[in-house]
PDB file of C-alpha atoms in Angstrom:
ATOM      1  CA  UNK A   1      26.628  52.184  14.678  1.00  0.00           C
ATOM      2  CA  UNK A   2      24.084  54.558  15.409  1.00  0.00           C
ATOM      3  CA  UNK A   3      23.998  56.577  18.459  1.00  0.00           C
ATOM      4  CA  UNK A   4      20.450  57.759  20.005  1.00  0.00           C
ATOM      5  CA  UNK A   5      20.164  60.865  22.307  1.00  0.00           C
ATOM      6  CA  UNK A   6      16.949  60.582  23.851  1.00  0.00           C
ATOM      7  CA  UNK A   7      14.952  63.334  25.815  1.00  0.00           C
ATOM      8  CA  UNK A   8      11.131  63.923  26.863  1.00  0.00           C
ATOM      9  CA  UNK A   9       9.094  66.746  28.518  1.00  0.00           C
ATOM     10  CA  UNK A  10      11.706  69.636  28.749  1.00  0.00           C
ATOM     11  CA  UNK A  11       8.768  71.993  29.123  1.00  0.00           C
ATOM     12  CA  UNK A  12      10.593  74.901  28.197  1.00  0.00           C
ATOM     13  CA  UNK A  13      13.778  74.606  30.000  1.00  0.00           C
ATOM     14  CA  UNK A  14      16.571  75.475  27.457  1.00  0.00           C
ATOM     15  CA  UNK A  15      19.129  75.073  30.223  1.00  0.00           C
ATOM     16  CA  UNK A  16      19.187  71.481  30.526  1.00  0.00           C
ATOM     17  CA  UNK A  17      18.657  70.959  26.895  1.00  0.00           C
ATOM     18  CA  UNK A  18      21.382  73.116  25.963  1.00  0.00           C
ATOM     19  CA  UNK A  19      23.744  71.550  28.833  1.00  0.00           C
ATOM     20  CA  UNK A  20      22.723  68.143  27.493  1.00  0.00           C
ATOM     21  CA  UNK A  21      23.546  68.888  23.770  1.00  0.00           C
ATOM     22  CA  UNK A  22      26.988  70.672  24.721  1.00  0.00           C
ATOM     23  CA  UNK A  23      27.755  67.651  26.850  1.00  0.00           C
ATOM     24  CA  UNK A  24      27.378  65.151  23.977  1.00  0.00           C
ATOM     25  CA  UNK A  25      29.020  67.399  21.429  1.00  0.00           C
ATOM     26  CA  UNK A  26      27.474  65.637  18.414  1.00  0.00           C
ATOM     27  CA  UNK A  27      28.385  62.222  19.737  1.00  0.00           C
ATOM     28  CA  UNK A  28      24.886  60.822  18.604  1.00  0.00           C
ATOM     29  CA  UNK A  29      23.305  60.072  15.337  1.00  0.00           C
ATOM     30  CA  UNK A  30      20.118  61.371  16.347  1.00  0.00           C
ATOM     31  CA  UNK A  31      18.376  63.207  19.113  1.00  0.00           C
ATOM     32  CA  UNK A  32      14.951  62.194  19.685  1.00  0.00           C
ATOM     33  CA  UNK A  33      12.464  64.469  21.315  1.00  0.00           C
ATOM     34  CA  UNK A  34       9.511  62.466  22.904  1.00  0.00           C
ATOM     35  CA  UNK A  35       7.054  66.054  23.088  1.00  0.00           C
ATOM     36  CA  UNK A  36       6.205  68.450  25.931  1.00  0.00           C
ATOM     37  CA  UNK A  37       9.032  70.839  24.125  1.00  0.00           C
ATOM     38  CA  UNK A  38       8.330  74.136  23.442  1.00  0.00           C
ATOM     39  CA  UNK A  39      10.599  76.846  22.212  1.00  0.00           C
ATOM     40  CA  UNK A  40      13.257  74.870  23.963  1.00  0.00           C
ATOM     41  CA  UNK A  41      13.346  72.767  20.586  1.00  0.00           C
ATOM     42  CA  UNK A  42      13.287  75.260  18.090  1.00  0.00           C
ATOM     43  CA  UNK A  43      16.075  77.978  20.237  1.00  0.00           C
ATOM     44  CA  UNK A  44      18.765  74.975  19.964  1.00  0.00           C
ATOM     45  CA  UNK A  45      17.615  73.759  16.387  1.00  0.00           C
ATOM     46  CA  UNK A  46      20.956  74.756  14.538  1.00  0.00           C
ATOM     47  CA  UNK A  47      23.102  72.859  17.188  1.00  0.00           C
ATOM     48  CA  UNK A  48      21.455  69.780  17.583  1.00  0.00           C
ATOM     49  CA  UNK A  49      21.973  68.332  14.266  1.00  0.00           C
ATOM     50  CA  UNK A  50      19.475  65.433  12.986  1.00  0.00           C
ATOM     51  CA  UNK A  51      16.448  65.807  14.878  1.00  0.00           C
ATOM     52  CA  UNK A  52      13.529  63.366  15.131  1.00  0.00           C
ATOM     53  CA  UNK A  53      10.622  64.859  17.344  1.00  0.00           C
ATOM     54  CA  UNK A  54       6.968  64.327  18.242  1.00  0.00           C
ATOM     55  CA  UNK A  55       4.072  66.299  19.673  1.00  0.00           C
ATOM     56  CA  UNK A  56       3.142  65.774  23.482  1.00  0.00           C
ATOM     57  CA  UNK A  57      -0.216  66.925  25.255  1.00  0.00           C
ATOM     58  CA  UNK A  58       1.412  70.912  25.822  1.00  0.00           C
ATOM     59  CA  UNK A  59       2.031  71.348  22.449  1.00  0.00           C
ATOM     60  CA  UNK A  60      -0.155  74.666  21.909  1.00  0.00           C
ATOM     61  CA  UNK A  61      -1.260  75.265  25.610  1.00  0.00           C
ATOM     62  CA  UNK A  62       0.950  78.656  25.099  1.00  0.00           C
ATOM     63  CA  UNK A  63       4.455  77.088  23.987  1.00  0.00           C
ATOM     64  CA  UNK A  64       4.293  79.164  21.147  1.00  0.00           C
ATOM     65  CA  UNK A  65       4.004  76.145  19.060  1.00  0.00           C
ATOM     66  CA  UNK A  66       0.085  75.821  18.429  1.00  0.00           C
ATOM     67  CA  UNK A  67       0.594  75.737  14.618  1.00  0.00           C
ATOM     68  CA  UNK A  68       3.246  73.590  14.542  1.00  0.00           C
ATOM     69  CA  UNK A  69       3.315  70.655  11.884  1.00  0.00           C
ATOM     70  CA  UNK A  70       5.288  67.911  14.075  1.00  0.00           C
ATOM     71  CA  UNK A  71       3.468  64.965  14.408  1.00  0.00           C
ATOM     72  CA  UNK A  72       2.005  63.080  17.148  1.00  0.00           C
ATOM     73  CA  UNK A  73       3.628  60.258  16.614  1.00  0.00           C
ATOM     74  CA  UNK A  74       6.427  58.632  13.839  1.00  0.00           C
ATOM     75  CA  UNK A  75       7.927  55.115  12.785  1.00  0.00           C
ATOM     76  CA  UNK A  76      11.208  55.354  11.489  1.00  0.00           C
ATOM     77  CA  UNK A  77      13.885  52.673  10.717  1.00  0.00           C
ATOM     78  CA  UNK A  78      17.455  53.670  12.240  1.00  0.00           C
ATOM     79  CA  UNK A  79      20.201  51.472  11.236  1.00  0.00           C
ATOM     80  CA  UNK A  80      18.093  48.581  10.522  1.00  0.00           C
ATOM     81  CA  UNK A  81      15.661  49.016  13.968  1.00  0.00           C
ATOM     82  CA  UNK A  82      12.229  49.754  13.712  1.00  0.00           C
ATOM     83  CA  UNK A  83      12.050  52.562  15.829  1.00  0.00           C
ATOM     84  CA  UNK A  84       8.211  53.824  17.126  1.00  0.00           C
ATOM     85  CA  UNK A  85       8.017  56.978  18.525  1.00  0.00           C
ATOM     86  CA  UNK A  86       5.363  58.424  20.544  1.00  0.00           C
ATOM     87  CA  UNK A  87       4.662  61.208  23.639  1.00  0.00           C
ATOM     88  CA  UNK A  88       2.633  58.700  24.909  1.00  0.00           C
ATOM     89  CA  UNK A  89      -0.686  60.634  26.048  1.00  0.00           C
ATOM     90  CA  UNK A  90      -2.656  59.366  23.081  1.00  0.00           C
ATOM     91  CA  UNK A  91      -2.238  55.649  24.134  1.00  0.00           C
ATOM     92  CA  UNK A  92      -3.462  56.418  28.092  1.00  0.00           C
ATOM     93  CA  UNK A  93       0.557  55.512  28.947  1.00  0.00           C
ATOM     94  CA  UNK A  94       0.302  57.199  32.731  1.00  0.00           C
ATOM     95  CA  UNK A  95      -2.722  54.224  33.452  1.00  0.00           C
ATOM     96  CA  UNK A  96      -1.589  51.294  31.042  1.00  0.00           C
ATOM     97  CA  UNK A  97       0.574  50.261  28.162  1.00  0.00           C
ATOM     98  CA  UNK A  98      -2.135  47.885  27.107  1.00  0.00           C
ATOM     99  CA  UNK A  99      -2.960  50.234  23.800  1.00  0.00           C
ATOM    100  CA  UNK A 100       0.350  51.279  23.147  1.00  0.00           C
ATOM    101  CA  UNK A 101       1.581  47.944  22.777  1.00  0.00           C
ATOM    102  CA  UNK A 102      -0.985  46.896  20.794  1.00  0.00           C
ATOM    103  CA  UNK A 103      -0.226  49.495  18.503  1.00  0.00           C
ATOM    104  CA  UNK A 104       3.709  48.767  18.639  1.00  0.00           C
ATOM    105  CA  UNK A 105       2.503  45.226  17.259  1.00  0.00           C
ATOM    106  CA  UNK A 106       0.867  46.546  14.860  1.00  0.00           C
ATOM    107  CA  UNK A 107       2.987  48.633  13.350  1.00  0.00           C
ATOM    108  CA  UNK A 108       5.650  45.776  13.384  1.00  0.00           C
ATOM    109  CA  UNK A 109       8.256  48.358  15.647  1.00  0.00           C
ATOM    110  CA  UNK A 110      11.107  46.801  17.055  1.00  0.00           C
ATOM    111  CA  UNK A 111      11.599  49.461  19.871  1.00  0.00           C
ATOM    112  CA  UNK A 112       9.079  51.813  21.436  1.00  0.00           C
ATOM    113  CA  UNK A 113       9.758  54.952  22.570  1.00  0.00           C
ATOM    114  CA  UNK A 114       7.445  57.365  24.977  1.00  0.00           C
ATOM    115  CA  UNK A 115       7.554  59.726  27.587  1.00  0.00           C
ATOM    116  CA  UNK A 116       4.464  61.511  29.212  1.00  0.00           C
ATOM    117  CA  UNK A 117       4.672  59.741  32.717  1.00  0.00           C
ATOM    118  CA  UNK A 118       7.973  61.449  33.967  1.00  0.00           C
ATOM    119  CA  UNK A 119       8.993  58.129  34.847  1.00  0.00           C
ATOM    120  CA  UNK A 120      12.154  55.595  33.716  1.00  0.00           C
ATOM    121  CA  UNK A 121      10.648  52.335  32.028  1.00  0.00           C
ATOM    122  CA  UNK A 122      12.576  49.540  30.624  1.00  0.00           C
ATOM    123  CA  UNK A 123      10.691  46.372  29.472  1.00  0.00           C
ATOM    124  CA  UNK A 124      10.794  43.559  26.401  1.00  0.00           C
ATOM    125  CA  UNK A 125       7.573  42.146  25.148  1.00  0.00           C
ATOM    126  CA  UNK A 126       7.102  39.692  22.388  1.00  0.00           C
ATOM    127  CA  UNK A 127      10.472  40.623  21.268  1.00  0.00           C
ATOM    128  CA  UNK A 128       9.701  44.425  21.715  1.00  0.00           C
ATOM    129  CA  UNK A 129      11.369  46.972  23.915  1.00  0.00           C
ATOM    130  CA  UNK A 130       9.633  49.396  25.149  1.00  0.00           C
ATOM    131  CA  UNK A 131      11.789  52.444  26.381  1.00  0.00           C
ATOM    132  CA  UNK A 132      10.664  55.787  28.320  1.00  0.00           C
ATOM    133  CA  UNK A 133      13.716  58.061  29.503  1.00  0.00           C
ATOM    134  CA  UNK A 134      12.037  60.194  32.006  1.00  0.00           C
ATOM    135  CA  UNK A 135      11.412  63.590  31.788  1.00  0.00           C
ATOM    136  CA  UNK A 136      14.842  65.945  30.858  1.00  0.00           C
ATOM    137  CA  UNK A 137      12.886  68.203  33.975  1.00  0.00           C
ATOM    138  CA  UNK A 138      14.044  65.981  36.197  1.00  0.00           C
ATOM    139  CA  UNK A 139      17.310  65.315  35.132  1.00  0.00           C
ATOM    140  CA  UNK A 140      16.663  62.230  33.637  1.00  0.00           C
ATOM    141  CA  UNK A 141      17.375  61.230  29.573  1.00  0.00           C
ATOM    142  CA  UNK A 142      18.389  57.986  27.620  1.00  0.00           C
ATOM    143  CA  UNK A 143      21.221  56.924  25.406  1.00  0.00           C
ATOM    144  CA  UNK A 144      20.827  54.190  23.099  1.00  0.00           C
ATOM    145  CA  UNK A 145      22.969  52.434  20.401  1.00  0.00           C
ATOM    146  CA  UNK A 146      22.068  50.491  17.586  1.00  0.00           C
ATOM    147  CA  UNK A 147      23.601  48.839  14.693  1.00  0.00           C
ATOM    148  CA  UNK A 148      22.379  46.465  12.083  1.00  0.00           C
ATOM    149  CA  UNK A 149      19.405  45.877  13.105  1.00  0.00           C
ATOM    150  CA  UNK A 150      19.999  45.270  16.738  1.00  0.00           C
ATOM    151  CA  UNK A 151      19.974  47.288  19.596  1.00  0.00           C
ATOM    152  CA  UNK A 152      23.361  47.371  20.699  1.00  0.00           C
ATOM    153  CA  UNK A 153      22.867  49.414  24.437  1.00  0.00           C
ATOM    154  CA  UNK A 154      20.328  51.306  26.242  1.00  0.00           C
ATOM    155  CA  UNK A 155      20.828  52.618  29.167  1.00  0.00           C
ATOM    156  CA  UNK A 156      18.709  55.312  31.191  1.00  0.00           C
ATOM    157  CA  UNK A 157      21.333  58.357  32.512  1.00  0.00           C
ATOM    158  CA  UNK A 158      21.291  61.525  34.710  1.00  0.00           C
ATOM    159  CA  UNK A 159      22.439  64.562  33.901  1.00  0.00           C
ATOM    160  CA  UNK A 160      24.132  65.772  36.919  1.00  0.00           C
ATOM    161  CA  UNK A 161      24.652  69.820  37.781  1.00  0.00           C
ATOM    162  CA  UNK A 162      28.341  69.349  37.054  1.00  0.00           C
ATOM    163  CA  UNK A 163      28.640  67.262  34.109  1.00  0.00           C
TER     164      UNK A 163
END
């Protein structure tokens, strides 16, 4: 079993990172950053353990982070799950998710995963699920489990002020 902590757009706030870290206490596999981090990311490095993180659209607009090598986007296969992850901004996902998909498709991913649009989103496509969180500014942040080759649970949580 693998065990997916997912977050997008912190912006900065090491707070709710850090509150969100301390409340799993290592019980994921993986946390997956979806961009618009900053020094957020690299403040909690040492505690969060395996770390799987793409650029979003602030990357460089003065989070300290303008010559950073993380990539814009990353396929990876967890436990058997083709796993695509993406910020988002590069396939227009606040208007559409006609280009991501297409791009899912082509890249043969199993699950998508994106932020940019601050918003939840759940949905399965041509045997593809497509999975945005929210944005960790608003409270919001994903948990997902996965194990051979299927994805086991995914559910969309909050991270209340009193945990």
């Amino acid at each position: 079993m693998t065990r997916l902590l997912i977050v997008s757009d912190t912006h900065g706030n090491v707070g709710k990172l850090d509150d969100l870290i301390r409340k799993y206490d290592k019980q994921y596999e993986y946390l997956i950053h979806l961009g618009d981090r900053s020094y957020d990311i690299l403040s909690l490095q040492e505690n969060i353990g395996n770390l799987i993180s793409v650029k979003g659209n602030i990357e460089g607009q003065s989070t300290g982070l303008s010559r950073d090598n993380t990539p814009y986007e990353v396929l990876v296969e967890l436990d058997g799950v083709k796993v695509f992850v993406t910020h988002g901004h590069r396939y227009s996902v606040k208007s559409t998710l006609i280009f991501l998909k297409k791009q899912a498709k082509k890249l043969g991913a199993n699950l998508v995963l994106f932020g940019h649009t601050h918003e939840k989103y759940l949905e399965i496509e041509d045997d593809i699920m497509y999975f945005n969180p929210g944005a960790l500014t608003d409270n919001d942040y994903g948990y997902i489990s996965l194990d051979n080759g299927e994805i086991v649970s995914i559910e969309h949580v909050y991270l209340s002020e009193r945990w």
